[in-house]
Coordinates of C-alpha atoms in Angstrom, one line a residue:
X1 CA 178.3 -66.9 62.4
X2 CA 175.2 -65.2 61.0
X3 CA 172.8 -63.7 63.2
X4 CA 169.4 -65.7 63.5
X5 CA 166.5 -63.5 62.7
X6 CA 163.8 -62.6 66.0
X7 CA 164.1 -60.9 69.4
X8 CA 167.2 -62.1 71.1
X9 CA 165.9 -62.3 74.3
X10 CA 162.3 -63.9 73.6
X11 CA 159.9 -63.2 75.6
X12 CA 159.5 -66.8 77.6
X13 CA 160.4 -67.7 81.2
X14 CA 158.5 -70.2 83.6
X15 CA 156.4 -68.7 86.4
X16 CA 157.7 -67.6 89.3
X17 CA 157.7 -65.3 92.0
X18 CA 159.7 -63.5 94.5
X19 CA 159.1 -61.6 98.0
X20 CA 160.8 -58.8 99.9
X21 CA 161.1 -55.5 99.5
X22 CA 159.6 -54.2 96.2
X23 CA 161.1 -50.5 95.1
X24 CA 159.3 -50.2 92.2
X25 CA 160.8 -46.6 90.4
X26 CA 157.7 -46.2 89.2
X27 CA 156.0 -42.1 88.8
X28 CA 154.7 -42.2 91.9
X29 CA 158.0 -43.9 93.3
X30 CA 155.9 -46.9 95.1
X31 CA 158.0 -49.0 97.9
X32 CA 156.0 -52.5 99.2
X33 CA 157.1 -53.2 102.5
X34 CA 156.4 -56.5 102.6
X35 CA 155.5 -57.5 98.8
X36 CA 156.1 -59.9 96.0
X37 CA 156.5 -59.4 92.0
X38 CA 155.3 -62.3 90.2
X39 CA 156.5 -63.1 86.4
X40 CA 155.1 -64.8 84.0
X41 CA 156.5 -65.2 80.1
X42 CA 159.0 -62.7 80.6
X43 CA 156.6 -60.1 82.4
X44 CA 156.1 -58.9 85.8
X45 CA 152.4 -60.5 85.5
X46 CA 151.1 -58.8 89.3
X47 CA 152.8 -57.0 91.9
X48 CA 150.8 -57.8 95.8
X49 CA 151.3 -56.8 99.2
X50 CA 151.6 -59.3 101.8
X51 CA 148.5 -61.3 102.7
X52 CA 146.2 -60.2 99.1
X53 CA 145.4 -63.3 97.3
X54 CA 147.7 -65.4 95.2
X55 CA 147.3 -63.6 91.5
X56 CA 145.0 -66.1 88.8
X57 CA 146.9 -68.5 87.6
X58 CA 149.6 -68.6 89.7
X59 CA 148.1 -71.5 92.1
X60 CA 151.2 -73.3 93.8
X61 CA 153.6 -71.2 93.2
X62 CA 155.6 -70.2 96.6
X63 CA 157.4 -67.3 96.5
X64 CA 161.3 -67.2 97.0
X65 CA 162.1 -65.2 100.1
X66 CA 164.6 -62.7 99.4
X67 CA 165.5 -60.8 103.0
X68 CA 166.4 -58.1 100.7
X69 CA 164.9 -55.3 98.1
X70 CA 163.8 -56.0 94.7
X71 CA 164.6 -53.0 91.7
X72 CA 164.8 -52.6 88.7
X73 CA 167.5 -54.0 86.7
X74 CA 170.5 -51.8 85.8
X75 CA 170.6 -50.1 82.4
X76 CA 174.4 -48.9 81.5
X77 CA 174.0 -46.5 78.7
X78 CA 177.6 -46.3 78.0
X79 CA 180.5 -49.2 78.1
X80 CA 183.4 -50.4 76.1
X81 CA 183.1 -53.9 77.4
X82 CA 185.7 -55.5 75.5
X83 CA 188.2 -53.4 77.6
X84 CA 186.9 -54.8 81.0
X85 CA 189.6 -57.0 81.0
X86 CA 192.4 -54.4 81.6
X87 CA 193.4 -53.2 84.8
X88 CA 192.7 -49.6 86.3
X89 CA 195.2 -47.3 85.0
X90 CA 197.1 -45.3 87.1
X91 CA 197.2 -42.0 85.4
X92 CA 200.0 -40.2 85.4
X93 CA 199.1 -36.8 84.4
X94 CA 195.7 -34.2 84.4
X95 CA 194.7 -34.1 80.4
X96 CA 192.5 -31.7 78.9
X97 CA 190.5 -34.1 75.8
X98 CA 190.4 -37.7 75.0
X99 CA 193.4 -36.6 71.9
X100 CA 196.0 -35.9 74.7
X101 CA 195.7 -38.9 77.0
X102 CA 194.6 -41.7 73.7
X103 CA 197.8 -40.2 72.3
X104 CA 200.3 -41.3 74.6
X105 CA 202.9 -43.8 75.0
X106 CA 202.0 -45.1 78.3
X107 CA 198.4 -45.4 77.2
X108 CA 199.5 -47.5 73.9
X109 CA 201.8 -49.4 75.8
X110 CA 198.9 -50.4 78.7
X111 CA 195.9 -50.5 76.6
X112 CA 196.1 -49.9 72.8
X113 CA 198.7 -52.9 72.4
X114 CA 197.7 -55.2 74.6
X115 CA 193.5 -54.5 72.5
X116 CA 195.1 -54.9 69.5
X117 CA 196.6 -58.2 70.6
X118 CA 193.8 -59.6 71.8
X119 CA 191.7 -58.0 69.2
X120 CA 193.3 -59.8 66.2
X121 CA 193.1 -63.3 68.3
X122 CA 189.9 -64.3 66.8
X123 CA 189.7 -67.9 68.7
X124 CA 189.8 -65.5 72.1
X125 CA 186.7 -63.5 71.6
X126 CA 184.1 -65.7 72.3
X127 CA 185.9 -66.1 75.9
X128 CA 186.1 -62.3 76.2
X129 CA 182.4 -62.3 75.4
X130 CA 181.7 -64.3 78.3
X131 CA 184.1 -62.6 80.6
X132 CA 183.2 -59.3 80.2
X133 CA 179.2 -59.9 80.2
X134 CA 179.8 -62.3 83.5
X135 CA 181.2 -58.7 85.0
X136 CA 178.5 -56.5 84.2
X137 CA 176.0 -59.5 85.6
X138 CA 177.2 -59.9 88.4
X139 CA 177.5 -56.0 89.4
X140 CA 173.1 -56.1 88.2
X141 CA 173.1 -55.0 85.0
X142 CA 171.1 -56.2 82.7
X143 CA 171.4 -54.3 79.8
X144 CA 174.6 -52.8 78.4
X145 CA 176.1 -51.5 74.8
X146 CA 177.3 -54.6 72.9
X147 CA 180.6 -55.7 71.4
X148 CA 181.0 -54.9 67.8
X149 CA 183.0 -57.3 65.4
X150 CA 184.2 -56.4 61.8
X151 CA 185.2 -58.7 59.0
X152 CA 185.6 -56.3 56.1
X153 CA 186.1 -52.2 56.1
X154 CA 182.2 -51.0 56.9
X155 CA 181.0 -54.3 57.5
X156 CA 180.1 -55.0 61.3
X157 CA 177.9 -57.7 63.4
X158 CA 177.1 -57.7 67.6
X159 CA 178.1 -60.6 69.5
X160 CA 174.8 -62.0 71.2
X161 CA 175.2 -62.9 74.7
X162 CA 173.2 -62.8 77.9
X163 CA 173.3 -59.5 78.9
X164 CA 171.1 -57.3 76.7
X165 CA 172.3 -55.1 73.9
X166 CA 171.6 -52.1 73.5
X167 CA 172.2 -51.5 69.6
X168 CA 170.9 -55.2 68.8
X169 CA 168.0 -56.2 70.4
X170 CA 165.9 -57.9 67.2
X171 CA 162.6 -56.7 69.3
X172 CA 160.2 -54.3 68.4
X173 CA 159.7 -52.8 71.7
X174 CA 163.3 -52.2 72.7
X175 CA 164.0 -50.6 69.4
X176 CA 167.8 -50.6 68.7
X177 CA 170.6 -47.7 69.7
X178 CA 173.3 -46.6 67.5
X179 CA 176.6 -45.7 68.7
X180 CA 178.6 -45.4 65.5
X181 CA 178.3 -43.5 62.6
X182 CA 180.0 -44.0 59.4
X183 CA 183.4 -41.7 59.4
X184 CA 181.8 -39.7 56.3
X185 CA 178.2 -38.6 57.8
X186 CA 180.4 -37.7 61.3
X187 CA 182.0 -34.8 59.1
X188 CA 179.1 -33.9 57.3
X189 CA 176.6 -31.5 59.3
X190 CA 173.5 -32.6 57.1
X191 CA 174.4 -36.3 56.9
X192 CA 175.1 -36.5 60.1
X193 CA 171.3 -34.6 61.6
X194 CA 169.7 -36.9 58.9
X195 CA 171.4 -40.5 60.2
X196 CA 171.0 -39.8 64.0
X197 CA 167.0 -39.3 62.9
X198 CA 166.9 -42.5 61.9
X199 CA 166.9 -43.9 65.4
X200 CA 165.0 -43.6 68.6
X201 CA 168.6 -43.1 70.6
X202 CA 172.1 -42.6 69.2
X203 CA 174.9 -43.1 71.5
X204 CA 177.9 -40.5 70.7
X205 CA 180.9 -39.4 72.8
X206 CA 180.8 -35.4 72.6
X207 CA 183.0 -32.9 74.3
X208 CA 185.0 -35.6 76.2
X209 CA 187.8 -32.6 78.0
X210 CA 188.4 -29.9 79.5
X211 CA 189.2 -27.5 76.8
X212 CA 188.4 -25.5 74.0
X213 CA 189.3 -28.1 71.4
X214 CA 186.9 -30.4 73.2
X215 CA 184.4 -27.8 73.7
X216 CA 184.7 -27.3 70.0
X217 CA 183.0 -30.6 69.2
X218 CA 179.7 -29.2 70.6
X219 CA 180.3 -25.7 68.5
X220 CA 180.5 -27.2 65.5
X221 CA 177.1 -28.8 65.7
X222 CA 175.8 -25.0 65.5
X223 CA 173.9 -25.1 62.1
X224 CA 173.6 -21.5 60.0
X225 CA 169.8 -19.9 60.6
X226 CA 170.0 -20.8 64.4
X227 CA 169.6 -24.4 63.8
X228 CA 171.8 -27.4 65.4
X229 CA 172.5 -30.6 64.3
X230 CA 171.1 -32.1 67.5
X231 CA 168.1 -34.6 67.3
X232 CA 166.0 -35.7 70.6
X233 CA 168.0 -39.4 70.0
X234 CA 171.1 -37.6 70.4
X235 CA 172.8 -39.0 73.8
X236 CA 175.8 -37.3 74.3
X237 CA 178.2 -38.9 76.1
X238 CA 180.7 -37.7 78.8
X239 CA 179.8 -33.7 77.7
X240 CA 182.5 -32.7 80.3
X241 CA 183.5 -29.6 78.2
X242 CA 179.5 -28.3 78.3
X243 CA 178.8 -24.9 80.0
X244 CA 175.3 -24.2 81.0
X245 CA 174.0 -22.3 78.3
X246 CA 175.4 -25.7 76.4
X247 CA 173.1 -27.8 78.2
X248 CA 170.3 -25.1 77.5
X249 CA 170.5 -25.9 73.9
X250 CA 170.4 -29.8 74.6
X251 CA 167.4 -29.6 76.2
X252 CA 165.9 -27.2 73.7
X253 CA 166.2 -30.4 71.6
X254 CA 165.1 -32.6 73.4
X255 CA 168.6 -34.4 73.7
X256 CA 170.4 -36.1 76.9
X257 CA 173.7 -37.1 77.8
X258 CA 175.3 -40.0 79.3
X259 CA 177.3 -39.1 82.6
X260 CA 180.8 -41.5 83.0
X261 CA 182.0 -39.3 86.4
X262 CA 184.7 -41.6 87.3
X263 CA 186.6 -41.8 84.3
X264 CA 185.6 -38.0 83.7
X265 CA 187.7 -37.7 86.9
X266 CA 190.1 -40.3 86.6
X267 CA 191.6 -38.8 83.1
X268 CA 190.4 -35.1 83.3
X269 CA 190.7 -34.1 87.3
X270 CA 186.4 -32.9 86.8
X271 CA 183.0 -34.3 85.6
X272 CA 180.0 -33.1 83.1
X273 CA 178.5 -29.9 85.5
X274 CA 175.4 -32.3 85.8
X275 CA 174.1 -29.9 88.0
X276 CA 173.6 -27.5 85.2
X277 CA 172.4 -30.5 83.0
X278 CA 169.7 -31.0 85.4
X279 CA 168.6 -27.7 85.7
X280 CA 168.5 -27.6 81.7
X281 CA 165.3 -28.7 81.4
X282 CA 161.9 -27.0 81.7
X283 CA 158.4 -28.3 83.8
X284 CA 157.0 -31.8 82.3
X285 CA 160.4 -31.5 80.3
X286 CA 162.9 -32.4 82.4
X287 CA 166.8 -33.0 81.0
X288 CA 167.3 -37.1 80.6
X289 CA 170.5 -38.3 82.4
X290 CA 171.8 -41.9 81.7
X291 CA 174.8 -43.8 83.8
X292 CA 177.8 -44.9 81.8
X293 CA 180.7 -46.6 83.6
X294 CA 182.8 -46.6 80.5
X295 CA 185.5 -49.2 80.8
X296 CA 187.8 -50.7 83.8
X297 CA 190.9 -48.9 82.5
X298 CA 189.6 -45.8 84.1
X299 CA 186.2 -46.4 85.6
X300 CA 184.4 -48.5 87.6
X301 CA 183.7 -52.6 87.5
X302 CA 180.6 -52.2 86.3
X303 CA 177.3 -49.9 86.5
X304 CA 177.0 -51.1 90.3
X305 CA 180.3 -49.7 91.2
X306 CA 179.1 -46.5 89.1
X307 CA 176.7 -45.9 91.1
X308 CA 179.0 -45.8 94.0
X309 CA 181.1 -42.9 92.5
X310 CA 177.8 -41.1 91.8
X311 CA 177.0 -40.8 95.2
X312 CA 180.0 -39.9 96.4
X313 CA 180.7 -36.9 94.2
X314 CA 177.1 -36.3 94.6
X315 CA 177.0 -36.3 98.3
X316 CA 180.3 -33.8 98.1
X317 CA 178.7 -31.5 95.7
X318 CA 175.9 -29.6 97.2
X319 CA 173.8 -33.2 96.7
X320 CA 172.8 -32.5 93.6
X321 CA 171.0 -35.9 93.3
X322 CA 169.0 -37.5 95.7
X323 CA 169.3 -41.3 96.2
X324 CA 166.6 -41.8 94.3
X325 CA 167.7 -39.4 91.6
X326 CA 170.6 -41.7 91.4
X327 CA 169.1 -44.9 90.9
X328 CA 166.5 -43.1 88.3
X329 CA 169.8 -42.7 86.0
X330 CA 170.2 -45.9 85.9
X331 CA 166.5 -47.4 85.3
X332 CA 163.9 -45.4 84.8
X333 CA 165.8 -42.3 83.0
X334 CA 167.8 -44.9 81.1
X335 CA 164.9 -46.7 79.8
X336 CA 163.5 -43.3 78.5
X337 CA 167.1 -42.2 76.2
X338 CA 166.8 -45.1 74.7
X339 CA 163.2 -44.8 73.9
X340 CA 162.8 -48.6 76.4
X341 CA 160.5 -46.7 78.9
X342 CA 156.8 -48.5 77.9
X343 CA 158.5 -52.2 78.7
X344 CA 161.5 -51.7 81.0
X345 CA 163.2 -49.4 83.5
X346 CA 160.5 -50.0 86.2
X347 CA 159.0 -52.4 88.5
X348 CA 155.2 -52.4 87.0
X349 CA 152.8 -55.2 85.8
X350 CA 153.1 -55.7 82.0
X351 CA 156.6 -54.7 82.0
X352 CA 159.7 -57.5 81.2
X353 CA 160.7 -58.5 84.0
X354 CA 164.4 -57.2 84.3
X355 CA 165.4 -56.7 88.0
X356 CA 167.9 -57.3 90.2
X357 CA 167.9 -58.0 94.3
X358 CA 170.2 -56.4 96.6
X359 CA 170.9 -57.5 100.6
X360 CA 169.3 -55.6 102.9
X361 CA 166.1 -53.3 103.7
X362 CA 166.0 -49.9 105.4
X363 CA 163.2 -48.7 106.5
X364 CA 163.7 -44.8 106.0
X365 CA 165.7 -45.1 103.0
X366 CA 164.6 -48.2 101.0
X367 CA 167.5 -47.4 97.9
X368 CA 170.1 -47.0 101.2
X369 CA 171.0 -51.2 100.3
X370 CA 172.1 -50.7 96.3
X371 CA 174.4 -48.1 97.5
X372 CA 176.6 -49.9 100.4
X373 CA 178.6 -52.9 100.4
X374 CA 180.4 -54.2 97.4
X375 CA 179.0 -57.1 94.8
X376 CA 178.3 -59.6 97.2
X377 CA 175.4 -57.5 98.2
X378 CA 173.9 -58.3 94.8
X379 CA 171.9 -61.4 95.4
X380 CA 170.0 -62.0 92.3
X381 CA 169.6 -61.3 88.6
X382 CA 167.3 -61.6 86.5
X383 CA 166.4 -60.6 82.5
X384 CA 163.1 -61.3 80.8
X385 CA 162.2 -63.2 83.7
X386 CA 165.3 -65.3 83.3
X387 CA 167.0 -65.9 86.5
X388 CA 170.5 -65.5 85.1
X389 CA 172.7 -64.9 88.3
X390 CA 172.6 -65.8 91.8
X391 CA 173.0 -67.0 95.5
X392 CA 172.2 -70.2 95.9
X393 CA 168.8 -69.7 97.9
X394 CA 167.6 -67.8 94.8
X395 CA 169.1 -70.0 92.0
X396 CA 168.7 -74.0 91.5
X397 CA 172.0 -74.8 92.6
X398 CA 172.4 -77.7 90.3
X399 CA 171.2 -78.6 86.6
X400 CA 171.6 -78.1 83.4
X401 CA 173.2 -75.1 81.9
X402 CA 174.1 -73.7 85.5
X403 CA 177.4 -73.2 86.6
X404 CA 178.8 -72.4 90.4
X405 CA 181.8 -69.4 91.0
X406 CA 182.7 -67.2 94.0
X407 CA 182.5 -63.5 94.6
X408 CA 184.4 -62.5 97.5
X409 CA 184.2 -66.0 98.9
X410 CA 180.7 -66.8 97.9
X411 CA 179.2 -69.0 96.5
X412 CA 176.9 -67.6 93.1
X413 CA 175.3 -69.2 90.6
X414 CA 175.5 -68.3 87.1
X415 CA 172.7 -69.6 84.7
X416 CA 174.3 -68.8 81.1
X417 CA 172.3 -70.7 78.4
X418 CA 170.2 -69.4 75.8
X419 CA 169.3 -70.2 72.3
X420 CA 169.6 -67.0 70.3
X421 CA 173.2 -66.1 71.8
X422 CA 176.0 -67.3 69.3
X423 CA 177.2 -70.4 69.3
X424 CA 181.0 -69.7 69.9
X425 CA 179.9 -67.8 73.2
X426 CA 177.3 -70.6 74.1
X427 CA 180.0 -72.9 74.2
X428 CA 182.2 -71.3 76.4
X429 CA 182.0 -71.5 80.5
X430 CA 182.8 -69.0 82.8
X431 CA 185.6 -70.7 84.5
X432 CA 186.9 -71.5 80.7
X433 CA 187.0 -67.7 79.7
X434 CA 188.6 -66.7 82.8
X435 CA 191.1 -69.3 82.3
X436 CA 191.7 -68.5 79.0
X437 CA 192.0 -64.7 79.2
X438 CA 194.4 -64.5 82.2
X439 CA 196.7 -67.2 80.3
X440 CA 196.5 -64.7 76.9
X441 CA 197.3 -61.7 79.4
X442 CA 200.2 -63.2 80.9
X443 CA 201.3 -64.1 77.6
X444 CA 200.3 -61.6 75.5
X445 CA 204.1 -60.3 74.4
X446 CA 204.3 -63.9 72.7
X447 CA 201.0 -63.4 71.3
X448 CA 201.9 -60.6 69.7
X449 CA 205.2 -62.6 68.3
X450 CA 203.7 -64.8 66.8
X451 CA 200.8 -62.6 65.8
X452 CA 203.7 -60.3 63.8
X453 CA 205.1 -63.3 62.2
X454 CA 202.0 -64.0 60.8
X455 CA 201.2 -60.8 59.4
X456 CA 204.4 -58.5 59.7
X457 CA 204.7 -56.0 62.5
X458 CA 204.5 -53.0 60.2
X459 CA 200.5 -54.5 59.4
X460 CA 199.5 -55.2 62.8
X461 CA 201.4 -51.5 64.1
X462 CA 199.8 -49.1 61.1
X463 CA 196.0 -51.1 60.6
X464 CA 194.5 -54.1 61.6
X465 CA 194.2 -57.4 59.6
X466 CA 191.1 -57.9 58.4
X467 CA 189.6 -60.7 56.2
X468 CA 185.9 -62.8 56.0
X469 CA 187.4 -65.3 57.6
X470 CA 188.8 -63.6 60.4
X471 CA 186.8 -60.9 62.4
X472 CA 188.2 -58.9 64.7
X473 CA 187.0 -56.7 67.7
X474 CA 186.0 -53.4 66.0
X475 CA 188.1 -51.3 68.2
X476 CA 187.2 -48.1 66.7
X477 CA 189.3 -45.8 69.9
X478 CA 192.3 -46.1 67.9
X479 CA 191.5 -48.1 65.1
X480 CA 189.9 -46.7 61.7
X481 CA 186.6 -48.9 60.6
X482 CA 185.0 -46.8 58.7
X483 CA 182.9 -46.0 61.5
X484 CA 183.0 -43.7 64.5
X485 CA 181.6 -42.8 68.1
X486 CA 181.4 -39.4 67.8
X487 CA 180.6 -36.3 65.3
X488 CA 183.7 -34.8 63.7
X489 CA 181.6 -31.4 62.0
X490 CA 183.7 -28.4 61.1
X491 CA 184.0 -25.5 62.8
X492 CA 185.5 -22.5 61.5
X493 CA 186.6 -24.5 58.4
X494 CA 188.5 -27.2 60.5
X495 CA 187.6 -30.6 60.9
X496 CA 187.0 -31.1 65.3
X497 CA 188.9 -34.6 64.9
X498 CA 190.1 -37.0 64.9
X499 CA 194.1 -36.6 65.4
X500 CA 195.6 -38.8 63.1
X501 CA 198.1 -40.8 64.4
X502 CA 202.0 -41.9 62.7
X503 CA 200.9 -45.3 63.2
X504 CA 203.5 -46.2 60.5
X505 CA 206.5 -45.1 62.2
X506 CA 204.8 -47.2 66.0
X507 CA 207.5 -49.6 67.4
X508 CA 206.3 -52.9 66.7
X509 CA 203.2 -53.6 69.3
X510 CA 205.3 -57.1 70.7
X511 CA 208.2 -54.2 72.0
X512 CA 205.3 -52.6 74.5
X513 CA 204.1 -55.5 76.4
X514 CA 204.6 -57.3 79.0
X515 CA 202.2 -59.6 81.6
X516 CA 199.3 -58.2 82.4
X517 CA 196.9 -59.4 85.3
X518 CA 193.3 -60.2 84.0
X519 CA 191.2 -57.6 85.8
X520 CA 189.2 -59.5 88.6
X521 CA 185.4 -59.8 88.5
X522 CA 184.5 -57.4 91.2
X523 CA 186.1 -55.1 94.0
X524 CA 185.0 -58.0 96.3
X525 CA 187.9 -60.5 94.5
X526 CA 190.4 -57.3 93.9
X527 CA 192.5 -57.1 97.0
X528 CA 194.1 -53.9 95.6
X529 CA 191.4 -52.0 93.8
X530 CA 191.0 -49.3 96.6
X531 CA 194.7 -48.8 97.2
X532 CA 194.6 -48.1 93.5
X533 CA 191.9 -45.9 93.4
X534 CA 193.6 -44.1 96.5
X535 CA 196.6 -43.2 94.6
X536 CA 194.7 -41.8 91.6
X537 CA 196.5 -38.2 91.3
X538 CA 193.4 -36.8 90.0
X539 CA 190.5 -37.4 91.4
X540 CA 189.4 -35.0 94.3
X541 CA 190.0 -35.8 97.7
X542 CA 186.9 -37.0 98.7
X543 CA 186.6 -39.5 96.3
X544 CA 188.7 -42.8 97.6
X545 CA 187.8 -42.8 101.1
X546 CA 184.2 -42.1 100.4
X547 CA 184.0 -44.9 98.3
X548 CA 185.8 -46.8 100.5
X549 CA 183.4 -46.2 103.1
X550 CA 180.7 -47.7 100.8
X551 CA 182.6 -50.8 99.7
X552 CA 183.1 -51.9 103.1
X553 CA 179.5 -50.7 104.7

């Protein structure tokens, strides 16, 4: 289906206003006791304390009493979200770059076959669409990196949903991430400077290890006369293999990186030293961190549980972010990597109003709220004014377009319609994708029968089938499209990746699998989530019970 030309979210909403607790992440980090943010045609339109006049033009409008503090939305910088239907992985070993682990057999058995399956099941992406999206919602964000199909080698479209998308936006204002690159500018030094200048942000996965092969990435971005193919839209994700002096460079160029710390953890045993990152900077120039949670396989839920991890391996490592430092990664600093900061990222008057509500107010540390308890605590959000998920108290409970689930037990609303999201998606419920995806998982070994009888196993084993009429999910991890998420330059007269892979001799992909449990919605439905995370052999000892502790606050 053919994109429709114009913003994708448009900027149009009722008027409307809520109450509570307004942190606004604004410069001078401005917390309302007792406040209310009115919105208007997508905009915060005024921002009063309790008992100033109602703004002009907003006479009889009574606003919705929230209990709780009002933020900005969430802005995740870094997500495969078609993944989020897999489980966590239990890893079974320490690896030292994303080659080893993406390489493996238990990793091609868990995740690369069971993709690949659902991948070439075009009828089923319109459901993962809406599954995936509903998960991100429902942990506050409201913008995330999108879902790519392709239909011909080089030839690639975004899904449109609810949630916002980061490399597809159609607006002006929110101009429009990349995160791939065509495979022949990723090896070409030149090409490669000259196509990330082309954009106000460009998403990349660099240095993702431990070692010096992945610290090798970063080298060969050294350009001869002292120069570096780095621009300031560079957004270097994971960075893990960065020293110091690495970062130094970075913020000589005005770049910034995307910190994932619980995958970073999960698969390598350590994270990016963002302490070194943040000290990169210089006065008025400070180094920009973003907030990725990567995927479920091995990270968190969403951006909410993120956040979590942050803390925790913040709190055990000399605190090198405050609370407030934390939410800024995932608003205010966001907004500014991806060049969003004049219209989102904060609570201020003229801005689209993109915000979420969280349970709770503390008086002596107003972001305390976001940081305890698990998704239930999220009570409502909202994008461009659109109130798109809720309690009941803060959503209509009944009409048109809105549909009822449970998180943990309670009762939410989801509100899911909107005219610029495709069609396929639009005409597929919440309860219907779920439905659909956990019947695919469970049988996703006679999937991948028939799948092979269709197309021979050899095909689906050694490339995927692409046609016009059939797009797939451009799953460019272990897949070649033409495209790329991260620069491959030379160094020292060798290429820095990728590892090709004897996909023609792979066992056909039906011989790997076997049921798989759709991953629940949120740690609040997943009765074994934090036993799993608890018997995660690499992540320090810290980690588990401290998030444990927050989960169940």
């Amino acid at each position: 289906m053919p994109n429709k030309p114009g913003p994708i979210d448009p900027p149009g909403s009722p008027k409307w206003a809520l109450a509570g607790r307004i942190v606004t992440m604004d410069p001078k980090s401005t917390v309302i006791i007792d406040g209310a943010i009115w919105i208007a045609d997508a905009a915060i339109a005024a921002i009063t304390k309790h008992g100033d006049p109602v703004p002009d033009g907003f006479a009889g409008v009574i606003p919705l009493q929230t209990g709780g503090t009002v933020l900005p939305g969430l802005i995740e910088l870094h997500n495969h979200l078609a993944y989020n239907v897999l489980p966590l992985w239990n890893v079974p070993q320490t690896y030292t770059n994303r080659d080893k682990w993406g390489n493996t057999p238990i990793y091609h058995q868990l995740v690369t076959a069971p993709m690949k399956t659902i991948g070439e099941a075009t009828e089923l992406l319109p459901a993962l669409v809406r599954y995936v999206e509903c998960k991100a919602l429902v942990g506050g964000v409201t913008s995330s990196q999108g879902i790519a199909l392709f239909s011909a080698p080089g030839v690639r479209r975004y899904y449109r949903g609810i949630v916002r998308n980061v490399e597809e936006t159609g607006d002006k204002l929110l101009p429009e991430a990349g995160s791939r690159i065509a495979d022949v500018d990723a090896r070409d030094p030149q090409a490669f400077l000259a196509e990330i200048e082309k954009k106000t942000c460009f998403l990349l996965h660099l240095s993702e290890g431990t070692d010096d092969a992945a610290h090798k990435h970063f080298e060969a971005l050294a350009l001869p006369g002292n120069e570096w193919a780095i621009a300031p839209s560079l957004a270097g994700i994971h960075c893990v293999a960065l020293t110091p002096g690495d970062f130094r460079v970075m913020a000589a160029q005005g770049a910034s990186m995307v910190w994932s710390p619980f995958s970073n953890l999960l698969l390598y045993g350590q994270t990016a030293n963002v302490a070194a990152a943040a000290a990169a900077g210089s006065p008025g120039h400070p180094f920009r961190i973003g907030l990725g949670s990567d995927w479920s396989p091995s990270g968190s839920k969403s951006l909410f549980g993120e956040l979590k991890v942050a803390h925790v391996y913040s709190q055990n490592n000399a605190n090198v972010f405050s609370d407030e430092q934390l939410v800024r990664l995932a608003t205010t600093s966001g907004a500014e990597i991806l060049g969003w900061d004049k219209t989102v990222g904060a609570l201020e008057v003229g801005k689209r109003a993109d915000l979420i509500v969280v349970a709770g107010q503390n008086d002596a540390a107003p972001l305390t709220p976001l940081f305890e308890g698990d998704e239930r605590t999220v009570q409502l959000v909202a994008i461009n004014g659109t109130r798109r998920y809720g309690t009941t108290a803060l959503m209509t409970a009944d009409g048109p377009g809105l549909e009822k689930l449970a998180v943990g037990g309670e009762q939410r609303v989801l509100y899911l319609t909107q005219a610029t999201e495709d069609p396929d998606v639009a005409a597929v419920s919440y309860a219907e994708a779920r439905a659909k995806l956990a019947d695919a998982l469970q049988n996703v070994k006679a999937m991948a029968l028939e799948q092979e009888h269709q197309h021979g196993p050899e095909a689906l084993a050694a490339a995927p089938v692409v046609r016009a009429d059939h797009p797939r999910l451009a799953l460019d991890e272990f897949e070649h499209t033409d495209f790329t998420q991260r620069p491959h330059l030379t160094f020292n007269g060798a290429v820095t990746g990728p590892v090709d892979r004897p996909q023609a001799a792979a066992p056909p992909i039906s011989s790997l699998l076997s049921p798989i449990q759709l991953d629940p919605l949120t740690v609040a439905d997943d009765t074994d989530w934090l036993d799993a995370v608890g018997h995660e052999m690499n992540l320090p000892g810290y980690m588990a019970p401290g998030l444990r502790a927050l989960y169940q606050a």
